[in-house]
PDB file of C-alpha atoms in Angstrom:
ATOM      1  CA  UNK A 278       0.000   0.000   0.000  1.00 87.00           C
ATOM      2  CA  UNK A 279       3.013   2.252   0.704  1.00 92.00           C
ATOM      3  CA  UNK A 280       4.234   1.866  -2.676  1.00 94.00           C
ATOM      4  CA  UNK A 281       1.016   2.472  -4.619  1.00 95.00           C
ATOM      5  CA  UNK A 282       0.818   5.813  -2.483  1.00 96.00           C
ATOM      6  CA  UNK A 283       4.472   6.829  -3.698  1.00 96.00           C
ATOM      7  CA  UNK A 284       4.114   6.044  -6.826  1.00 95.00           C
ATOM      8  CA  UNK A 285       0.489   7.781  -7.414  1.00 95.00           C
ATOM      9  CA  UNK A 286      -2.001   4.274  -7.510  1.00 95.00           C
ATOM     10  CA  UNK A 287      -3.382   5.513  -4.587  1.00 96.00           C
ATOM     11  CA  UNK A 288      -3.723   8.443  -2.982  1.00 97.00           C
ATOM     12  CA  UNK A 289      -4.929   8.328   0.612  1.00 98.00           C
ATOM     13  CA  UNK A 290      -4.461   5.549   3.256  1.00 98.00           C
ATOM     14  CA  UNK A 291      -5.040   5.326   7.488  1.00 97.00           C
ATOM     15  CA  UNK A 292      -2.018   3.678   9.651  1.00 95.00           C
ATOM     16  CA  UNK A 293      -0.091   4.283  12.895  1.00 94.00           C
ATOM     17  CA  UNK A 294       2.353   6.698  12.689  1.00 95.00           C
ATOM     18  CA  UNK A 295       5.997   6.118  12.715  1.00 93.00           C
ATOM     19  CA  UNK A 296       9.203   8.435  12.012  1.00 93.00           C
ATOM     20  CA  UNK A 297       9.649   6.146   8.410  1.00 93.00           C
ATOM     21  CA  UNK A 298       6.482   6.551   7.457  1.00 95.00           C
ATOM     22  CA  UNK A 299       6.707  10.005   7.587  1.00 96.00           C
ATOM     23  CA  UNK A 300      10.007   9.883   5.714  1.00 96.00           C
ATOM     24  CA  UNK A 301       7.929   7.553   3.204  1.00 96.00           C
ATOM     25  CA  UNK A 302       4.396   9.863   2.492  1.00 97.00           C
ATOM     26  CA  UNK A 303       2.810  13.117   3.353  1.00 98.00           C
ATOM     27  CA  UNK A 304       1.652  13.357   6.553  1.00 98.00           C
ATOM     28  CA  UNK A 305      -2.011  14.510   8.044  1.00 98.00           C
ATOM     29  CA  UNK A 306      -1.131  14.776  11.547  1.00 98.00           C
ATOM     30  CA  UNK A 307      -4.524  14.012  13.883  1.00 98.00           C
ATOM     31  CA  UNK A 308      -4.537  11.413  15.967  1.00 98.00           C
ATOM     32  CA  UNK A 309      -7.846   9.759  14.473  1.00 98.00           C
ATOM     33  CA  UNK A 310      -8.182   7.114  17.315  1.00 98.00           C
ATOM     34  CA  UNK A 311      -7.089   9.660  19.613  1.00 98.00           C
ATOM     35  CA  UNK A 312      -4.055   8.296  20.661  1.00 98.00           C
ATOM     36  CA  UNK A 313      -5.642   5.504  22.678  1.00 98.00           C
ATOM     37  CA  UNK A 314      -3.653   2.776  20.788  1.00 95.00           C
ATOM     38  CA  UNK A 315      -1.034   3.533  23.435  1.00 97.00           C
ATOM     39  CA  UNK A 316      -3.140   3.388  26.279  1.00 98.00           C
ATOM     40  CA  UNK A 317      -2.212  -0.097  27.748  1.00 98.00           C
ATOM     41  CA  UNK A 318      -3.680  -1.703  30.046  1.00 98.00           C
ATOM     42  CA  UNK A 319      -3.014  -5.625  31.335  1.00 98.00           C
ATOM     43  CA  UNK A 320      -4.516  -8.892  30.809  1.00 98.00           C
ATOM     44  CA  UNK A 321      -3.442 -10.997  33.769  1.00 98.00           C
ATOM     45  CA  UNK A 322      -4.340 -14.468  35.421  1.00 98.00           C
ATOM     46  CA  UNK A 323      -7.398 -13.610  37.228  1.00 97.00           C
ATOM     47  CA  UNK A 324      -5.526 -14.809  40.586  1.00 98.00           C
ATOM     48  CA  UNK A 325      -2.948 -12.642  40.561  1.00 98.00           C
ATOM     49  CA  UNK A 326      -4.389  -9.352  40.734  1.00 98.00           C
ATOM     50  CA  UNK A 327      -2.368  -8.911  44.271  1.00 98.00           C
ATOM     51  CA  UNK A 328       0.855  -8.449  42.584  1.00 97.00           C
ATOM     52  CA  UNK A 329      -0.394  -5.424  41.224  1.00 98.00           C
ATOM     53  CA  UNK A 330      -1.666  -3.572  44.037  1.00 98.00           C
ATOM     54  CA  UNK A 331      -3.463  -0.012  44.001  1.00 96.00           C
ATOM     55  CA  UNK A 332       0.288   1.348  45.019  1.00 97.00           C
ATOM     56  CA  UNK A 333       2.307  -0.800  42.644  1.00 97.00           C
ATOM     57  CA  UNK A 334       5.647   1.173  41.588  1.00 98.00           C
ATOM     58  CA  UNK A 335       6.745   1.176  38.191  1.00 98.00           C
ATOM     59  CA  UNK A 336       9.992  -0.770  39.288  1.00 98.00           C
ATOM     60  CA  UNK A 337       7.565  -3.199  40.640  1.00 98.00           C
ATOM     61  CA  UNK A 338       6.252  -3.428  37.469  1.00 98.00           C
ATOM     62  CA  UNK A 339       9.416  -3.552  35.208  1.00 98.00           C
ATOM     63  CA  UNK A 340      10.634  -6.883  37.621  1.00 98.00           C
ATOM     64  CA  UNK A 341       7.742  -8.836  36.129  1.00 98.00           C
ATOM     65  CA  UNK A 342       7.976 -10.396  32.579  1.00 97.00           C
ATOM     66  CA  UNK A 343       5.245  -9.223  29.874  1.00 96.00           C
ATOM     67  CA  UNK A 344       4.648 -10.378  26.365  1.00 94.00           C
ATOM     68  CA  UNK A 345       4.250  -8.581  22.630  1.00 90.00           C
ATOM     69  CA  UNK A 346       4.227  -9.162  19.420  1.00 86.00           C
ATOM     70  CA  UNK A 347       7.323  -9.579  17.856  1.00 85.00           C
ATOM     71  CA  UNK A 348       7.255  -6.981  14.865  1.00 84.00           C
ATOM     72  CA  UNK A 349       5.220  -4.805  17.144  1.00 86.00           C
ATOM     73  CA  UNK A 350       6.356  -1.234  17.971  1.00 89.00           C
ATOM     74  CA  UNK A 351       5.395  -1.866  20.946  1.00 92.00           C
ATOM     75  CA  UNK A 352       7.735  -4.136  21.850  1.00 94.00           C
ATOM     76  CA  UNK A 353      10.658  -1.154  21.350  1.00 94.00           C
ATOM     77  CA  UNK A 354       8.405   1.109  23.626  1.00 96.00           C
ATOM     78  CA  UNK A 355       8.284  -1.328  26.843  1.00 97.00           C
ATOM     79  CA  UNK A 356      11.607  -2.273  26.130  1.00 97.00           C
ATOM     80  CA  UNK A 357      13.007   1.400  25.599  1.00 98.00           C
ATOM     81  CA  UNK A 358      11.300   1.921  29.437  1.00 98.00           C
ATOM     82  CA  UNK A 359      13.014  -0.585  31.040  1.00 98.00           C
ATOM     83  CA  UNK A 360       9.965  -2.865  30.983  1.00 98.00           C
ATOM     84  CA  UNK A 361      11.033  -7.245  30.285  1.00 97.00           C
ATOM     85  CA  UNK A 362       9.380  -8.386  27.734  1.00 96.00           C
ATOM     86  CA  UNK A 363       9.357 -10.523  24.988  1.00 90.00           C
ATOM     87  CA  UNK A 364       8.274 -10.950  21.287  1.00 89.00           C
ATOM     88  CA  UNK A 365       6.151 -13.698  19.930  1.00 83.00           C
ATOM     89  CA  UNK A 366       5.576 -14.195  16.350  1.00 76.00           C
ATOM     90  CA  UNK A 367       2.462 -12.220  14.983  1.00 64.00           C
ATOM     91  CA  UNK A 368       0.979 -15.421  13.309  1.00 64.00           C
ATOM     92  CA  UNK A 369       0.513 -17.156  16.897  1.00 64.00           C
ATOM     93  CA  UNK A 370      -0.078 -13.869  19.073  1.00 62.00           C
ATOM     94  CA  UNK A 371      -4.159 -14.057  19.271  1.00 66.00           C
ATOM     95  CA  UNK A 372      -3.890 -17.262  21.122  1.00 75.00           C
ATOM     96  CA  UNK A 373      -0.540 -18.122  22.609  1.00 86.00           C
ATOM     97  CA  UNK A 374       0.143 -14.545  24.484  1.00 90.00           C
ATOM     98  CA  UNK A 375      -2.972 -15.341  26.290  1.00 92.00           C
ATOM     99  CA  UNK A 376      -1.944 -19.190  27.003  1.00 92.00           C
ATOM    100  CA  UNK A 377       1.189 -17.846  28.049  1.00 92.00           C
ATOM    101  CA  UNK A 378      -0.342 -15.705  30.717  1.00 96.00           C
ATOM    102  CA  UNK A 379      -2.671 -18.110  31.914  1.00 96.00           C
ATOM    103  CA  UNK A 380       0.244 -20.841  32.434  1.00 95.00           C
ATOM    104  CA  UNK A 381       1.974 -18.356  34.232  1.00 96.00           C
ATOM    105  CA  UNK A 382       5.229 -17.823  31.578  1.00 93.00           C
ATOM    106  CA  UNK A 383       4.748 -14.073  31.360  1.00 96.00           C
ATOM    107  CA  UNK A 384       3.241 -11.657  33.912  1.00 98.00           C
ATOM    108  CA  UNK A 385       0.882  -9.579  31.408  1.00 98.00           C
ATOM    109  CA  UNK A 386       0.333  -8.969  28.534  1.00 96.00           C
ATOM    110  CA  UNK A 387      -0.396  -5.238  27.838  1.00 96.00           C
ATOM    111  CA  UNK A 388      -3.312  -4.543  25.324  1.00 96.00           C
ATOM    112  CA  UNK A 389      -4.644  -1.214  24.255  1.00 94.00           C
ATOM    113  CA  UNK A 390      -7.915   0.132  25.477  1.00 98.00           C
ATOM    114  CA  UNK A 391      -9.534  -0.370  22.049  1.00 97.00           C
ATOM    115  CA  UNK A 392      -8.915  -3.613  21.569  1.00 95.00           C
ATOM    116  CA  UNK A 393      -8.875  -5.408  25.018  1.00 97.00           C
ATOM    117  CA  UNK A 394     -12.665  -5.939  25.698  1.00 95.00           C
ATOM    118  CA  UNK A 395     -13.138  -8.071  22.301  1.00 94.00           C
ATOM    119  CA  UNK A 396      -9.984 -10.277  23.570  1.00 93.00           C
ATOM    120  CA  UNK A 397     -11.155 -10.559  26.855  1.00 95.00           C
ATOM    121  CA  UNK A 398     -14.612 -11.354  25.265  1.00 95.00           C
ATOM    122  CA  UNK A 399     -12.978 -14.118  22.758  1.00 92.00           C
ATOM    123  CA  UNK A 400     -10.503 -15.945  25.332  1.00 93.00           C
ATOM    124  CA  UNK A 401     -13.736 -16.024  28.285  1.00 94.00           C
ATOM    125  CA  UNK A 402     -12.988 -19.568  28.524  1.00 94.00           C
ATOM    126  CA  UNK A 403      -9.270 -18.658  29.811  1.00 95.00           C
ATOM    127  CA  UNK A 404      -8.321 -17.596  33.714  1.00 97.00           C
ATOM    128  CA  UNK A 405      -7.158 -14.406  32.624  1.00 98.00           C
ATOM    129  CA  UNK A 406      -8.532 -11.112  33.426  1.00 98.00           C
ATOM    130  CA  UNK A 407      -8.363  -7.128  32.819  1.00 98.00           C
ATOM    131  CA  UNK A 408      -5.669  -5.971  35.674  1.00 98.00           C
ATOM    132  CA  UNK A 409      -7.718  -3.194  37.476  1.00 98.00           C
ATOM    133  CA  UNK A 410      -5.218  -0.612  38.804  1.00 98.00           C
ATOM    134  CA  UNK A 411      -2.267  -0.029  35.836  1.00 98.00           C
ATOM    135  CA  UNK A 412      -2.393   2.188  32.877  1.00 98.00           C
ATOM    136  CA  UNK A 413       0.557   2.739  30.583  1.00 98.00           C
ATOM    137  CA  UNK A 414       0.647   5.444  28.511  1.00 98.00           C
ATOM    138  CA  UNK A 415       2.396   6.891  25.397  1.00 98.00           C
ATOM    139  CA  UNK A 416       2.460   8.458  22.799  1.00 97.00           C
ATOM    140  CA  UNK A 417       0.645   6.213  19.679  1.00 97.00           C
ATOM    141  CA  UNK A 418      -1.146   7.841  16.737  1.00 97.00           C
ATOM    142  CA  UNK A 419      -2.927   6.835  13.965  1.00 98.00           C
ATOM    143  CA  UNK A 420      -2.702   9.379  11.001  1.00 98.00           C
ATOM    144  CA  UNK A 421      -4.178  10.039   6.925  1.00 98.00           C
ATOM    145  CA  UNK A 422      -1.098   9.294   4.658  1.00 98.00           C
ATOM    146  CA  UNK A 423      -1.350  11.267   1.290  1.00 98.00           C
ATOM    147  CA  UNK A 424       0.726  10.207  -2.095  1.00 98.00           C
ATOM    148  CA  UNK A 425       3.190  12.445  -2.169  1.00 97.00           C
ATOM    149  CA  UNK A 426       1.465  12.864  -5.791  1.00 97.00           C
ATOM    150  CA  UNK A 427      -1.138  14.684  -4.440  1.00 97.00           C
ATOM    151  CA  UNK A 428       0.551  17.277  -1.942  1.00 97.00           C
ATOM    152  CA  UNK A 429      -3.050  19.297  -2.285  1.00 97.00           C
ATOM    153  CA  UNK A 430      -5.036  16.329  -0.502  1.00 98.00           C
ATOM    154  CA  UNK A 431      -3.403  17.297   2.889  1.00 98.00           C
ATOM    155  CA  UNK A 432      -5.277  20.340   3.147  1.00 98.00           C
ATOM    156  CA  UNK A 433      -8.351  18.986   1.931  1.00 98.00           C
ATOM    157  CA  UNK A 434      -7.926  16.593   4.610  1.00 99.00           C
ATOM    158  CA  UNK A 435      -7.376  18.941   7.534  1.00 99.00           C
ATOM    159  CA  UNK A 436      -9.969  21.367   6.070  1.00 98.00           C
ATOM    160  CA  UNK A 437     -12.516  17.774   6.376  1.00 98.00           C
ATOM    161  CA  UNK A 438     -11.596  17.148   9.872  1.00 98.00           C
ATOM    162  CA  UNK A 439     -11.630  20.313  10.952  1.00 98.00           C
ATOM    163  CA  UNK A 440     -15.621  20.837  10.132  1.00 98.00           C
ATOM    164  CA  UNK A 441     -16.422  17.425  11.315  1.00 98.00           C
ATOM    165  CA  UNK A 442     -14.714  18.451  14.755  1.00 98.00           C
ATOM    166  CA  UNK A 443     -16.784  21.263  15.088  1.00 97.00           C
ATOM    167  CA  UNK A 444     -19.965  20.395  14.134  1.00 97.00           C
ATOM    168  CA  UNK A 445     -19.793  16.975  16.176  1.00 97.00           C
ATOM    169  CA  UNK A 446     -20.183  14.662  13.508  1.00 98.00           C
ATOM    170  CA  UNK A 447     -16.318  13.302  14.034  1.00 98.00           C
ATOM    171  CA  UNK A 448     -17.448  12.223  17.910  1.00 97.00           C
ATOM    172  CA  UNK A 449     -20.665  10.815  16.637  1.00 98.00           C
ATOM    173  CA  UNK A 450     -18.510   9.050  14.329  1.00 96.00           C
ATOM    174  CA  UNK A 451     -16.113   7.498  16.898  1.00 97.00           C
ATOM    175  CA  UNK A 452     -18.646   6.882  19.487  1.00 96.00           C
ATOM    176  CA  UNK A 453     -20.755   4.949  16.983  1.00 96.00           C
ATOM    177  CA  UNK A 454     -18.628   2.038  17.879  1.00 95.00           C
ATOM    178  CA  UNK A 455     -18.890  -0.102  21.098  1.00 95.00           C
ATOM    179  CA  UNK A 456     -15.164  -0.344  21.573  1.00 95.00           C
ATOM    180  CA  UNK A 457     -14.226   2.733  20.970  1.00 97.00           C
ATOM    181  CA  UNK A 458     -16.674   3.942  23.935  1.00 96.00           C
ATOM    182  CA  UNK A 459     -15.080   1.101  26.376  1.00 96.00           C
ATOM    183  CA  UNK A 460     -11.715   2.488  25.328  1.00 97.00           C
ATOM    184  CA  UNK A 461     -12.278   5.944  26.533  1.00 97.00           C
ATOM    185  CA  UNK A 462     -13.967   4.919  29.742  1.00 96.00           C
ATOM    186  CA  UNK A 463     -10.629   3.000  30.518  1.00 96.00           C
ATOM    187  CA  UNK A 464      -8.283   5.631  28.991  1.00 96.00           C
ATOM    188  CA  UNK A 465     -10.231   8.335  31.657  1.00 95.00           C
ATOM    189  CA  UNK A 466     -11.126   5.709  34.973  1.00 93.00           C
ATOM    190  CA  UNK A 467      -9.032   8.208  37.654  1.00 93.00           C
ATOM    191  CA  UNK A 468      -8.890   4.588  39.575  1.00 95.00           C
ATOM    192  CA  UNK A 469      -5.497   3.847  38.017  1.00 97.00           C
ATOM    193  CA  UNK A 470      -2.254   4.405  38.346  1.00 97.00           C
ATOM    194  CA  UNK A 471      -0.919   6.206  34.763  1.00 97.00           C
ATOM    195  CA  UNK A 472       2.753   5.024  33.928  1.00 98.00           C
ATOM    196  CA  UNK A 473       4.061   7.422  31.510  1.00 98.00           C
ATOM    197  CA  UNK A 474       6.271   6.096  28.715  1.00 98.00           C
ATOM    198  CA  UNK A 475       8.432   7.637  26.011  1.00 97.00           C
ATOM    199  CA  UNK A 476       8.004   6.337  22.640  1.00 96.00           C
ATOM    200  CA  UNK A 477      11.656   6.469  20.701  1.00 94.00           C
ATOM    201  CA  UNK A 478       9.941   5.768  17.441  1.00 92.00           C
ATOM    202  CA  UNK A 479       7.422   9.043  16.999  1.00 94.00           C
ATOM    203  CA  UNK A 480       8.212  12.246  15.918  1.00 93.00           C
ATOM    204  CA  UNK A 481       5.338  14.925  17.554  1.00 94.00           C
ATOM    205  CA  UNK A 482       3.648  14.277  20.194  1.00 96.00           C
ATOM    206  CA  UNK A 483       0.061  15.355  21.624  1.00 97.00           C
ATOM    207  CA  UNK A 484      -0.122  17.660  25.094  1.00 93.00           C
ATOM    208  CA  UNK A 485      -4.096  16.671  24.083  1.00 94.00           C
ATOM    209  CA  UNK A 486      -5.171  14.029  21.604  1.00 97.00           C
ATOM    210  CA  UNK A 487      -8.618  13.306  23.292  1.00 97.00           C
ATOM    211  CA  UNK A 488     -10.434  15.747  20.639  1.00 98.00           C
ATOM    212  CA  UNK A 489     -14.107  14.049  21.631  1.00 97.00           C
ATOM    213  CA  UNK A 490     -13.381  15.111  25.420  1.00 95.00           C
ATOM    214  CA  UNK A 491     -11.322  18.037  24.843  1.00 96.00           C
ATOM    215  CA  UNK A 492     -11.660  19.375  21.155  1.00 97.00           C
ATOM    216  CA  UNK A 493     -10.391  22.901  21.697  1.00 97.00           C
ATOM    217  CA  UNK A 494      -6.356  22.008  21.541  1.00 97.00           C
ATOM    218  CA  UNK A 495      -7.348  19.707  18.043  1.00 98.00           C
ATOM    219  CA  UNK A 496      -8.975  22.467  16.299  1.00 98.00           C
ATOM    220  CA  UNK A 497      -6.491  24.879  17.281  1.00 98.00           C
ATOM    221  CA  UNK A 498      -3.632  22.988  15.888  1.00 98.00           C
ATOM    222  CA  UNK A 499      -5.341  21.915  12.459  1.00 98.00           C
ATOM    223  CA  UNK A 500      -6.074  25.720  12.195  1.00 98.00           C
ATOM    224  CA  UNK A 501      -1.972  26.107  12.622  1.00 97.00           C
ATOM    225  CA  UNK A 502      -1.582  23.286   9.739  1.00 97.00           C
ATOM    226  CA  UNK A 503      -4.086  25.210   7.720  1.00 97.00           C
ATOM    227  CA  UNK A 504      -2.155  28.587   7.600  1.00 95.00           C
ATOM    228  CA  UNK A 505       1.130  27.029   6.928  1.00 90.00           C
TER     229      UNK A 505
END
């Protein structure tokens, strides 16, 4: 997909962010998913939710052993921290991460808040649970890529978003889906702990990427974009 955006085939895709892709295409910088893919929370055996107590420490947490995909950025983040853990293949993740945690071989396994009620939902039959007290957090965006074919599209594309912003269709939009409303109740619970992480592999990061809670900041840095 890259290539048929270079080259002109294409002209607009959606991915996460990362400094090569940037390199690669042109970039629409808002965080469409409001940067909640690196929101983290932790799937754990359901019986060991006392080694994670309501005044865990973060070197607490970076003794115990967690598991990621292998290719994953993800994997560089904890890692970069000073968190243990390791990388299983991407073909075998869905199942064996949570096996792994449920026979005790890892600690956790940390899955964003978009994404973790659907696993917890498909692997029911599992003793694992959602660890109730830890949040992780860094900086993770999803982004519009343009062709760098069709430099005029990024405009366009800001312009877009910036109506939909303020007229509320863009929250409609996002809160039209189930998961996306269970992520920001988790990505806003002021029960947990928050564990702030650097991310080595992004190149801007968001003081306020919750537009739908907070769309003031958004607007006024697409306006910025548009006068450049």
């Amino acid at each position: 997909q890259i290539m048929k955006l270079q080259s002109g085939e294409a002209q607009v895709m959606w991915s996460a962010t990362s400094a090569e892709r940037e390199k690669q295409l042109l970039t629409v910088r808002f965080p469409l998913l409001q940067g909640l893919a690196g929101y983290r929370v932790l799937v754990i055996h359901k019986f060991k939710q006392g080694n994670y107590p309501a005044d865990v420490t973060e070197s607490r947490l970076q003794s115990y052993f967690g598991v990621q995909g292998a290719d994953w950025p993800d994997l560089t983040v904890l890692k970069h921290n000073g968190y243990k853990v390791e990388g299983l293949p991407w073909s075998l993740w869905f199942a064996n991460m949570f096996i792994a945690v449920e026979k005790g071989l890892v600690d956790y396994f940390p899955r964003n808040v978009i994404e973790v009620s659907d696993d917890l939902e498909r692997h029911a039959d599992k003793s694992v649970k959602l660890e109730d007290n830890v949040l992780l957090r860094y900086p993770s965006y999803e982004y519009f890529f343009v062709s760098p074919k069709h430099p005029e599209l990024v405009k366009r594309l800001y312009t877009g978003l910036l109506r939909m912003l303020d007229n509320g269709e863009l929250t409609s939009y996002f809160n039209k889906h189930n998961n996306h409303r269970r992520a920001m109740e988790l990505a806003t619970q002021d029960t947990r702990t928050i564990f702030e992480l650097a991310n080595p592999g992004i190149t801007q990061t968001f003081k306020n990427p919750l537009w739908s809670q907070n769309p003031a900041p958004m607007r006024a840095y697409v306006e910025a974009r548009l006068k450049e």
